[in-house]
Coordinates of C-alpha atoms and ligand atoms in Angstrom, one line a residue:
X3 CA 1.6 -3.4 14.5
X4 CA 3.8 -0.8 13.1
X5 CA 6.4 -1.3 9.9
X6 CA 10.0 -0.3 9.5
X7 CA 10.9 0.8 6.2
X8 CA 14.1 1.3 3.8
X9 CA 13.6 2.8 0.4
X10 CA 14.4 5.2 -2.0
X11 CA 13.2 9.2 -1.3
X12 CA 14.0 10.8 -4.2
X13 CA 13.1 13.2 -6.7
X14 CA 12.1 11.8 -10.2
X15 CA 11.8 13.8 -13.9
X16 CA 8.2 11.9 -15.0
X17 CA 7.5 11.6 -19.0
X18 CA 4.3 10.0 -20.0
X19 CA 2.5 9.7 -23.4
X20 CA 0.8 13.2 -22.5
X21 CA 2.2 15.2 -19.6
X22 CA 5.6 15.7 -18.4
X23 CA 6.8 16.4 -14.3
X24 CA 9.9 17.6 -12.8
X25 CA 11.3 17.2 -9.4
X26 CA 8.1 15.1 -8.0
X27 CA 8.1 13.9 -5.0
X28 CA 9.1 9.9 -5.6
X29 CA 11.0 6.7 -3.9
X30 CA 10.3 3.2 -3.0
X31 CA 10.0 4.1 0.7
X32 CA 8.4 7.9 0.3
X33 CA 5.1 5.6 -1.7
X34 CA 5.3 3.1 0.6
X35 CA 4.7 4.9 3.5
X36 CA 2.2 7.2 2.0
X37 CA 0.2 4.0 1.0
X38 CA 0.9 2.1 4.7
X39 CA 0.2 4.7 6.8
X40 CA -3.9 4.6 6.2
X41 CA -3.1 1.1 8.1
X42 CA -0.9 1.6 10.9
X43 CA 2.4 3.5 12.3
X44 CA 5.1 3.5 9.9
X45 CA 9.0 4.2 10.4
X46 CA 11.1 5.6 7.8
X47 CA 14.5 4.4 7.4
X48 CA 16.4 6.5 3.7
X49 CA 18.7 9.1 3.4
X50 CA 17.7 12.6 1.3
X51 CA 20.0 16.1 0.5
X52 CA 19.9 19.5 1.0
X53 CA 17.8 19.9 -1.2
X54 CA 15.1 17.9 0.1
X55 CA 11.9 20.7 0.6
X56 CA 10.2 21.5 3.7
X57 CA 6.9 20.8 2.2
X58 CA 7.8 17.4 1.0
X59 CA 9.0 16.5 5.1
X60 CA 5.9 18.4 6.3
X61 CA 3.6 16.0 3.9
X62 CA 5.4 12.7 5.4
X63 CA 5.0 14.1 9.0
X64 CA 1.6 15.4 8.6
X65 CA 0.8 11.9 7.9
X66 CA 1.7 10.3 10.9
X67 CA 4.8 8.8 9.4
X68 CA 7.9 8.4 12.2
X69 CA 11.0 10.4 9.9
X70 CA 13.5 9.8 13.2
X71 CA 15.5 7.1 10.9
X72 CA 15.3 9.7 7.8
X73 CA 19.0 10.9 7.6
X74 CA 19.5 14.5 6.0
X75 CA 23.1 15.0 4.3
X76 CA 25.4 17.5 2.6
X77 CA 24.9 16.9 -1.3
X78 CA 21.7 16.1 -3.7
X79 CA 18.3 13.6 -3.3
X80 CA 18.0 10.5 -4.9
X81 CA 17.4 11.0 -8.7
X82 CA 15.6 8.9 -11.4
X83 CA 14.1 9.9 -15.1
X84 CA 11.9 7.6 -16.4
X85 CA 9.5 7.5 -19.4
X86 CA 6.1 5.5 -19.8
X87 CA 5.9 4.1 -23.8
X88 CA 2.4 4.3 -25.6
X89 CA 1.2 1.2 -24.0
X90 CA 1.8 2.5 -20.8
X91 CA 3.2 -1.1 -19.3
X92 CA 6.9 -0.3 -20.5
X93 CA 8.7 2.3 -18.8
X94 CA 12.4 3.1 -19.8
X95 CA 15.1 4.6 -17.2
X96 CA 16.7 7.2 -19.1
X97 CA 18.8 8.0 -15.7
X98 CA 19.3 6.7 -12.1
X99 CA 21.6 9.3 -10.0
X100 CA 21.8 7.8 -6.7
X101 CA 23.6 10.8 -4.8
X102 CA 23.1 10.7 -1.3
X103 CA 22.5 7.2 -1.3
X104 CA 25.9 6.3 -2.6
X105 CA 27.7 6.2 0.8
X106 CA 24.2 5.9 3.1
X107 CA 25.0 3.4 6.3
X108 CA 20.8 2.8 6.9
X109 CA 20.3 3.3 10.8
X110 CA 17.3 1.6 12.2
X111 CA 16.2 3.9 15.4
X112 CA 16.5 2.0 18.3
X113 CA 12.9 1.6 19.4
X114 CA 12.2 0.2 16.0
X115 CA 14.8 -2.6 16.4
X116 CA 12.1 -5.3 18.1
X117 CA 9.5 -4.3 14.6
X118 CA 7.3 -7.4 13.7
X119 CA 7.2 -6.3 10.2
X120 CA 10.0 -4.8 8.3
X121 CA 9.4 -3.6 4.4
X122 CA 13.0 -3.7 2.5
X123 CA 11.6 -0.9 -0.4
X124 CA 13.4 -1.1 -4.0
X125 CA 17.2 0.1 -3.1
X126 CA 20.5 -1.6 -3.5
X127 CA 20.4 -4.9 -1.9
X128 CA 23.5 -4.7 0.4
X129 CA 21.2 -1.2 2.4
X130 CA 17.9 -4.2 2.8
X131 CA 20.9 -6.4 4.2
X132 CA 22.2 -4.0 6.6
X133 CA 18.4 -3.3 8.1
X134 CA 17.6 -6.9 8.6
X135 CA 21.2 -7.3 10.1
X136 CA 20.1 -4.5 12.5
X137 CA 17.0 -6.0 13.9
X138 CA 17.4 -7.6 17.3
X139 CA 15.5 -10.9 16.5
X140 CA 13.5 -12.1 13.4
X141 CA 10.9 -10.1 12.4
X142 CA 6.9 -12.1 12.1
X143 CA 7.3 -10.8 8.6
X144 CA 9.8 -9.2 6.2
X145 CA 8.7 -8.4 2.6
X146 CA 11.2 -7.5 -0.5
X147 CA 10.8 -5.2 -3.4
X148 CA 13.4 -5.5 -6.4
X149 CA 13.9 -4.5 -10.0
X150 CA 15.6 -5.2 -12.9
X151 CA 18.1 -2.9 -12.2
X152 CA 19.5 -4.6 -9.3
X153 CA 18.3 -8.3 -10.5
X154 CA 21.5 -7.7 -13.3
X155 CA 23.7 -5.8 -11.6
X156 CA 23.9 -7.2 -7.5
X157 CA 22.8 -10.4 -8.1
X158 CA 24.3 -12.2 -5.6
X159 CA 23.7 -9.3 -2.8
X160 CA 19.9 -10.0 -3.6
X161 CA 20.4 -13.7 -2.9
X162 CA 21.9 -13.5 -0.1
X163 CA 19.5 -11.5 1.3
X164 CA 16.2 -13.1 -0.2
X165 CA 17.1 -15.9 2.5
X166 CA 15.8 -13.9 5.5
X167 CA 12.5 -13.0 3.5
X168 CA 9.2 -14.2 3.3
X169 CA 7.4 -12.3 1.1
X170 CA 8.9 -10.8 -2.3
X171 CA 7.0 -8.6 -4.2
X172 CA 8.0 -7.9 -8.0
X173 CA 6.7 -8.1 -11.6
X174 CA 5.9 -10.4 -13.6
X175 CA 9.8 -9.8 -15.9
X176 CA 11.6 -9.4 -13.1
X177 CA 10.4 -12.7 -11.6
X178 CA 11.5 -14.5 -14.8
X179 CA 14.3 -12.9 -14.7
X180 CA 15.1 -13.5 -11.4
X181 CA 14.3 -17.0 -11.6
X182 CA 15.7 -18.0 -15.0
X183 CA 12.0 -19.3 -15.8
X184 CA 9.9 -18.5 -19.0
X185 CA 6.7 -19.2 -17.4
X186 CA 5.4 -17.3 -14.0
X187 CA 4.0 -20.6 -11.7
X188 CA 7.9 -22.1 -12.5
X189 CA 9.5 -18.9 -11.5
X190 CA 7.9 -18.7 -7.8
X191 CA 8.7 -22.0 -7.3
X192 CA 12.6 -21.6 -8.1
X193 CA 12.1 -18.0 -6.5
X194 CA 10.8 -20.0 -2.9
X195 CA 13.8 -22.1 -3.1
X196 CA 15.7 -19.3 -2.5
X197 CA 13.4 -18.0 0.6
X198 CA 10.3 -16.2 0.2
X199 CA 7.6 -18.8 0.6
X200 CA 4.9 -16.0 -0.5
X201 CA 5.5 -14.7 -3.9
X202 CA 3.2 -11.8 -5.3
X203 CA 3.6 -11.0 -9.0
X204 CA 2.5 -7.5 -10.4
X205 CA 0.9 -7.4 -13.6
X206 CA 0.2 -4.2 -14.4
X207 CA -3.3 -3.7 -16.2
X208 CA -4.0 -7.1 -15.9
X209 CA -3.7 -7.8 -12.1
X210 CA -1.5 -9.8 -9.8
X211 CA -0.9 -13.2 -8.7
X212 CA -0.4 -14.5 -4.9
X213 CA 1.5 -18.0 -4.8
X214 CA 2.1 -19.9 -1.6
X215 CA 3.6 -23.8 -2.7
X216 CA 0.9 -24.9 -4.0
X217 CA -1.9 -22.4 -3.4
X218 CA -2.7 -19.4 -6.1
X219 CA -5.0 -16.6 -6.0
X220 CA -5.5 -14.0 -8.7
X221 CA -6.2 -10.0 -8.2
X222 CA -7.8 -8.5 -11.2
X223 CA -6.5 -4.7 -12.0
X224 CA -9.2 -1.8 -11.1
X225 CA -10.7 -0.9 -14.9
X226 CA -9.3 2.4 -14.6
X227 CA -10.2 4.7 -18.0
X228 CA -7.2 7.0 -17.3
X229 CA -3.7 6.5 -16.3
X230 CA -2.4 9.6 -15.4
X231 CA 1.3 8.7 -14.0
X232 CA 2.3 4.7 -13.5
X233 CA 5.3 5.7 -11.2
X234 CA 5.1 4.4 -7.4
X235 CA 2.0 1.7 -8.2
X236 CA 4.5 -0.9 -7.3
X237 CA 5.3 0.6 -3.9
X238 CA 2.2 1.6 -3.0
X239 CA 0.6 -1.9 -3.5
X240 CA 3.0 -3.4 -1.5
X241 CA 2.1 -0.5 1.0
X242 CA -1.4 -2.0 1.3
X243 CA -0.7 -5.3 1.2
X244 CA 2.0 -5.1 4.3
X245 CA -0.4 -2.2 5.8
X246 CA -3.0 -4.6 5.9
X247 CA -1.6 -8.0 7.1
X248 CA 0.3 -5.9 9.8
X249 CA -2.8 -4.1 11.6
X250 CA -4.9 -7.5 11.1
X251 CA -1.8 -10.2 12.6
X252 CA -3.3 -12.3 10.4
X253 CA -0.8 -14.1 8.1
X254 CA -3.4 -16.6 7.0
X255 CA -4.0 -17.2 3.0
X256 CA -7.3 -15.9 3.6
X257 CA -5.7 -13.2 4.8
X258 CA -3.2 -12.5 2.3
X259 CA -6.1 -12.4 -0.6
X260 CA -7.8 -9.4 1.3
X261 CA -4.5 -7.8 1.5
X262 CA -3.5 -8.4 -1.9
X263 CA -6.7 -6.9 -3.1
X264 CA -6.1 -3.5 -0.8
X265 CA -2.7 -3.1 -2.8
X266 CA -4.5 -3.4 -6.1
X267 CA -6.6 -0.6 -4.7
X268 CA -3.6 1.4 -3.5
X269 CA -1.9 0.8 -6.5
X270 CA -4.9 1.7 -8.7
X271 CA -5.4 4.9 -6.8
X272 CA -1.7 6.1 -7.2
X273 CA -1.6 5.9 -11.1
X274 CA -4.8 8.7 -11.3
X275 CA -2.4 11.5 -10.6
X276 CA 1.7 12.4 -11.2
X277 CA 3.8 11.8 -8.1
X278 CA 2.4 10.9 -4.5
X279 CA -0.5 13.6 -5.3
X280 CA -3.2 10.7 -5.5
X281 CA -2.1 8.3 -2.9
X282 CA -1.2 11.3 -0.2
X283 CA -5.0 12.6 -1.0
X284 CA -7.1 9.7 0.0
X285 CA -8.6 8.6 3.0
X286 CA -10.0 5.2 4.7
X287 CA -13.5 6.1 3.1
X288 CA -12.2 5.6 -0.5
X289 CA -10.1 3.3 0.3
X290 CA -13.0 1.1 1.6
X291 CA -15.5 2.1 -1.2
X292 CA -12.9 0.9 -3.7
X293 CA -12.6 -2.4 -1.9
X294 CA -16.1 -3.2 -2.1
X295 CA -15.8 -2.5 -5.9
X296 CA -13.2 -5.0 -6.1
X297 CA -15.0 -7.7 -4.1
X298 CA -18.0 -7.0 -6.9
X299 CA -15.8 -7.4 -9.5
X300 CA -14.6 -11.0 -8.2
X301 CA -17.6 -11.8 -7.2
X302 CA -19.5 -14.9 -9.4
X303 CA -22.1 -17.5 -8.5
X304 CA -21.0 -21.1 -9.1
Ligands
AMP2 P1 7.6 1.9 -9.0 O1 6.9 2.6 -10.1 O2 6.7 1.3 -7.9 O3 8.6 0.9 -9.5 O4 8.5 3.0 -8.2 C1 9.1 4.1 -8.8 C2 9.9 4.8 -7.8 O5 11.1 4.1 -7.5 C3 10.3 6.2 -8.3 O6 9.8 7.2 -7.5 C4 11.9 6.2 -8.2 O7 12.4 7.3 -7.6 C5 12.2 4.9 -7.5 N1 13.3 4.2 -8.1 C6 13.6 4.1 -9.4 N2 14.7 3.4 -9.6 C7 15.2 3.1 -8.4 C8 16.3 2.4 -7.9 N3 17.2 1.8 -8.7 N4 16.5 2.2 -6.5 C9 15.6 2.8 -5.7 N5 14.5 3.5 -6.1 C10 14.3 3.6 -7.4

């Protein structure tokens, strides 16, 4: 079944340890779909400028992706400069412009208004709000993804709209954060008071976590030798995750382990090249190969 979308579609400045990009192609929603779409239709709900290129729309087309609820505007793309520190896990914002964004009203495309599953990608929370309030009935599954950002500064907007969710997806500081917990098991279980009974914590390098009540599954990170770029690993996990449970129907734990384990292999894709490069460049094949790597890697006789 297809996925509606809201996100970011921006253009980020990208320093790491040994490279530096300009203007790449980024955005909660622009990774999200690039990482979904290997799994079924997607529809694109974000706002971009005038100076939004050609080639960038022509990538998201050529991929299948539905841009009818991408809104072009008089003034300037999404912007965000961030930096990745030696270790590679900590990443400082050195600037968040959100442009176009700043007076967006999201507009779900009537023929999307009936979506089973609905994907509220890292943006202010009153825009996820204003999708969800747009749908005609409630969706078999709506997933969240926050950060920090908006965790501190629209707390109470991300409440409020963490009671229509089932499934949040953030890291591991921003569910402690969130939560008010020190320790991660604690945090999803204040975090599921709140709404989302499903809970999956990103770890970086060392993996992520899947916590239903009382049930708990852990994903081991591919052992990549080289980061390249970090940026959009978050989005494009939670692009295979969703992609997956959304072509299968199947909302089953079972389920959700295989489709936590295809956003560790999104995820782990997207970090071997800057910008969407990696992620827009695979197909079903490596994606599948990759898979099978990971099932090997869990894999132990008792
Ligand atoms: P990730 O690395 O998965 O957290 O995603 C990074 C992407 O999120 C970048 O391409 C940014 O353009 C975008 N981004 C960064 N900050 C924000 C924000 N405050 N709201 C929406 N998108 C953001």
């Amino acid at each position: 079944m297809s996925i509606l979308t809201v996100g970011s579609v921006a253009y980020d400045d990208i320093v790491t340890p040994y490279d530096t990009r300009l203007r790449a192609l980024g955005g909660s929603a622009t990774y999200f779909a690039l990482a979904a779409q290997h799994f079924t239709q997607i529809s694109l709900v974000a706002v971009v400028g005038e100076d939004f290129n050609l080639a960038d729309e022509d990538l998201l087309r050529h991929k299948g992706i539905d841009l009818k609820g991408l809104e072009k505007v008089a003034g300037k793309c999404f912007y965000w400069k961030g930096e990745y520190l030696a270790n590679w896990n900590d990443r400082v914002t050195h600037d968040t412009q959100l442009n176009v964004f700043e007076h967006f009203q999201p507009k779900v495309p009537d023929n999307y208004r009936d979506a089973k599953y609905v994907f509220l990608g890292n943006i202010h929370p009153s825009l996820q709000a204003e999708v969800l309030r747009q749908m005609n009935d409630q969706p078999k599954m709506v997933a969240l993804d926050t950060m920090n950002l908006w965790i501190k500064e629209t707390r109470q907007d991300l409440i409020d709209v963490l009671g229509g969710v089932n499934v949040l997806l953030v890291n591991d500081s921003e569910a402690m954060m969130l939560s008010g917990q020190n320790h991660l098991i604690d945090a999803a279980r204040t975090i599921s008071q709140m709404g989302p009974q499903t809970l999956c914590i990103k770890q970086g390098e060392h993996g992520a976590l899947l916590v239903q009540g009382d049930r708990i599954f852990i994903a081991p990170a591919y052992p990549l030798c080289k980061v390249i770029d970090p940026t959009g690993a978050g989005d494009c996990f939670a692009g295979g995750f969703m992609g997956y449970l959304a072509q299968t129907g199947d909302h089953s734990f079972e389920n959700m382990k295989r489709a936590i384990i295809y956003g560790s292999v999104l995820g782990s894709f997207t970090v071997e090249a800057f910008s969407v490069d990696r992620c827009a460049g695979i197909d079903m094949a490596a994606i599948s190969k990759r898979y099978h790597e990971f099932v090997d890697l869990c894999h132990f006789h008792e």
